[in-house]
Amino acid sequence: MLVNYVRTAVALKLNELKFDKRAVTAIEYALIAALIAVVIIGAVTTLGSNVSKTFNSVASEL
């Protein structure tokens, strides 16, 4: 009796998870945005240090 109740409750929760995918989609978009932000920060940091080196070498030549 208790086993059937638990089995039914678990089946109902699994069915709810099948149909409500809004939270999963939001998490996926957040992860994609975070990954893009990390790539942009890395690119800007690398580019910034390279530009700084270039300006310093030009300044020392002048």
JSON list of C-alpha atoms in Angstrom, two decimals:
[
{"chain": "A", "resi": 1, "resn": "MET", "atom": "CA", "xyz": [0.00, 0.00, 0.00]},
{"chain": "A", "resi": 2, "resn": "LEU", "atom": "CA", "xyz": [2.71, 2.46, 0.98]},
{"chain": "A", "resi": 3, "resn": "VAL", "atom": "CA", "xyz": [4.84, 1.35, -1.97]},
{"chain": "A", "resi": 4, "resn": "ASN", "atom": "CA", "xyz": [2.00, 2.13, -4.37]},
{"chain": "A", "resi": 5, "resn": "TYR", "atom": "CA", "xyz": [1.54, 5.57, -2.79]},
{"chain": "A", "resi": 6, "resn": "VAL", "atom": "CA", "xyz": [5.25, 6.38, -3.14]},
{"chain": "A", "resi": 7, "resn": "ARG", "atom": "CA", "xyz": [5.34, 5.05, -6.69]},
{"chain": "A", "resi": 8, "resn": "THR", "atom": "CA", "xyz": [2.34, 7.19, -7.65]},
{"chain": "A", "resi": 9, "resn": "ALA", "atom": "CA", "xyz": [3.81, 10.29, -6.01]},
{"chain": "A", "resi": 10, "resn": "VAL", "atom": "CA", "xyz": [7.13, 9.82, -7.81]},
{"chain": "A", "resi": 11, "resn": "ALA", "atom": "CA", "xyz": [5.36, 9.25, -11.13]},
{"chain": "A", "resi": 12, "resn": "LEU", "atom": "CA", "xyz": [3.35, 12.45, -10.69]},
{"chain": "A", "resi": 13, "resn": "LYS", "atom": "CA", "xyz": [6.47, 14.49, -9.90]},
{"chain": "A", "resi": 14, "resn": "LEU", "atom": "CA", "xyz": [8.27, 13.06, -12.92]},
{"chain": "A", "resi": 15, "resn": "ASN", "atom": "CA", "xyz": [5.33, 13.98, -15.14]},
{"chain": "A", "resi": 16, "resn": "GLU", "atom": "CA", "xyz": [5.42, 17.56, -13.80]},
{"chain": "A", "resi": 17, "resn": "LEU", "atom": "CA", "xyz": [9.12, 17.79, -14.64]},
{"chain": "A", "resi": 18, "resn": "LYS", "atom": "CA", "xyz": [8.47, 16.61, -18.20]},
{"chain": "A", "resi": 19, "resn": "PHE", "atom": "CA", "xyz": [6.10, 19.44, -18.99]},
{"chain": "A", "resi": 20, "resn": "ASP", "atom": "CA", "xyz": [7.64, 22.37, -17.10]},
{"chain": "A", "resi": 21, "resn": "LYS", "atom": "CA", "xyz": [10.93, 23.15, -18.82]},
{"chain": "A", "resi": 22, "resn": "ARG", "atom": "CA", "xyz": [11.02, 26.90, -18.19]},
{"chain": "A", "resi": 23, "resn": "ALA", "atom": "CA", "xyz": [13.51, 26.67, -15.35]},
{"chain": "A", "resi": 24, "resn": "VAL", "atom": "CA", "xyz": [15.81, 24.39, -17.31]},
{"chain": "A", "resi": 25, "resn": "THR", "atom": "CA", "xyz": [15.77, 26.77, -20.25]},
{"chain": "A", "resi": 26, "resn": "ALA", "atom": "CA", "xyz": [16.53, 29.75, -18.01]},
{"chain": "A", "resi": 27, "resn": "ILE", "atom": "CA", "xyz": [19.47, 27.90, -16.46]},
{"chain": "A", "resi": 28, "resn": "GLU", "atom": "CA", "xyz": [20.81, 27.00, -19.90]},
{"chain": "A", "resi": 29, "resn": "TYR", "atom": "CA", "xyz": [20.62, 30.61, -21.04]},
{"chain": "A", "resi": 30, "resn": "ALA", "atom": "CA", "xyz": [22.35, 31.76, -17.84]},
{"chain": "A", "resi": 31, "resn": "LEU", "atom": "CA", "xyz": [25.18, 29.27, -18.39]},
{"chain": "A", "resi": 32, "resn": "ILE", "atom": "CA", "xyz": [25.60, 30.37, -22.00]},
{"chain": "A", "resi": 33, "resn": "ALA", "atom": "CA", "xyz": [25.68, 34.04, -20.93]},
{"chain": "A", "resi": 34, "resn": "ALA", "atom": "CA", "xyz": [28.26, 33.26, -18.24]},
{"chain": "A", "resi": 35, "resn": "LEU", "atom": "CA", "xyz": [30.45, 31.40, -20.73]},
{"chain": "A", "resi": 36, "resn": "ILE", "atom": "CA", "xyz": [30.26, 34.30, -23.19]},
{"chain": "A", "resi": 37, "resn": "ALA", "atom": "CA", "xyz": [31.17, 36.73, -20.41]},
{"chain": "A", "resi": 38, "resn": "VAL", "atom": "CA", "xyz": [34.23, 34.64, -19.45]},
{"chain": "A", "resi": 39, "resn": "VAL", "atom": "CA", "xyz": [35.39, 34.54, -23.08]},
{"chain": "A", "resi": 40, "resn": "ILE", "atom": "CA", "xyz": [34.92, 38.30, -23.47]},
{"chain": "A", "resi": 41, "resn": "ILE", "atom": "CA", "xyz": [36.80, 39.03, -20.24]},
{"chain": "A", "resi": 42, "resn": "GLY", "atom": "CA", "xyz": [39.67, 36.79, -21.33]},
{"chain": "A", "resi": 43, "resn": "ALA", "atom": "CA", "xyz": [39.85, 38.38, -24.77]},
{"chain": "A", "resi": 44, "resn": "VAL", "atom": "CA", "xyz": [39.76, 41.93, -23.41]},
{"chain": "A", "resi": 45, "resn": "THR", "atom": "CA", "xyz": [42.42, 41.15, -20.82]},
{"chain": "A", "resi": 46, "resn": "THR", "atom": "CA", "xyz": [44.74, 39.62, -23.43]},
{"chain": "A", "resi": 47, "resn": "LEU", "atom": "CA", "xyz": [44.10, 42.38, -25.94]},
{"chain": "A", "resi": 48, "resn": "GLY", "atom": "CA", "xyz": [44.55, 45.06, -23.29]},
{"chain": "A", "resi": 49, "resn": "SER", "atom": "CA", "xyz": [47.93, 43.75, -22.21]},
{"chain": "A", "resi": 50, "resn": "ASN", "atom": "CA", "xyz": [49.09, 43.49, -25.83]},
{"chain": "A", "resi": 51, "resn": "VAL", "atom": "CA", "xyz": [47.97, 47.04, -26.60]},
{"chain": "A", "resi": 52, "resn": "SER", "atom": "CA", "xyz": [49.68, 48.28, -23.44]},
{"chain": "A", "resi": 53, "resn": "LYS", "atom": "CA", "xyz": [52.95, 46.64, -24.50]},
{"chain": "A", "resi": 54, "resn": "THR", "atom": "CA", "xyz": [52.66, 48.20, -27.94]},
{"chain": "A", "resi": 55, "resn": "PHE", "atom": "CA", "xyz": [52.05, 51.68, -26.57]},
{"chain": "A", "resi": 56, "resn": "ASN", "atom": "CA", "xyz": [54.95, 51.31, -24.12]},
{"chain": "A", "resi": 57, "resn": "SER", "atom": "CA", "xyz": [57.36, 50.24, -26.88]},
{"chain": "A", "resi": 58, "resn": "VAL", "atom": "CA", "xyz": [56.22, 53.15, -29.10]},
{"chain": "A", "resi": 59, "resn": "ALA", "atom": "CA", "xyz": [56.62, 55.57, -26.19]},
{"chain": "A", "resi": 60, "resn": "SER", "atom": "CA", "xyz": [60.12, 54.33, -25.45]},
{"chain": "A", "resi": 61, "resn": "GLU", "atom": "CA", "xyz": [61.13, 54.68, -29.10]},
{"chain": "A", "resi": 62, "resn": "LEU", "atom": "CA", "xyz": [59.95, 58.29, -29.14]}
]
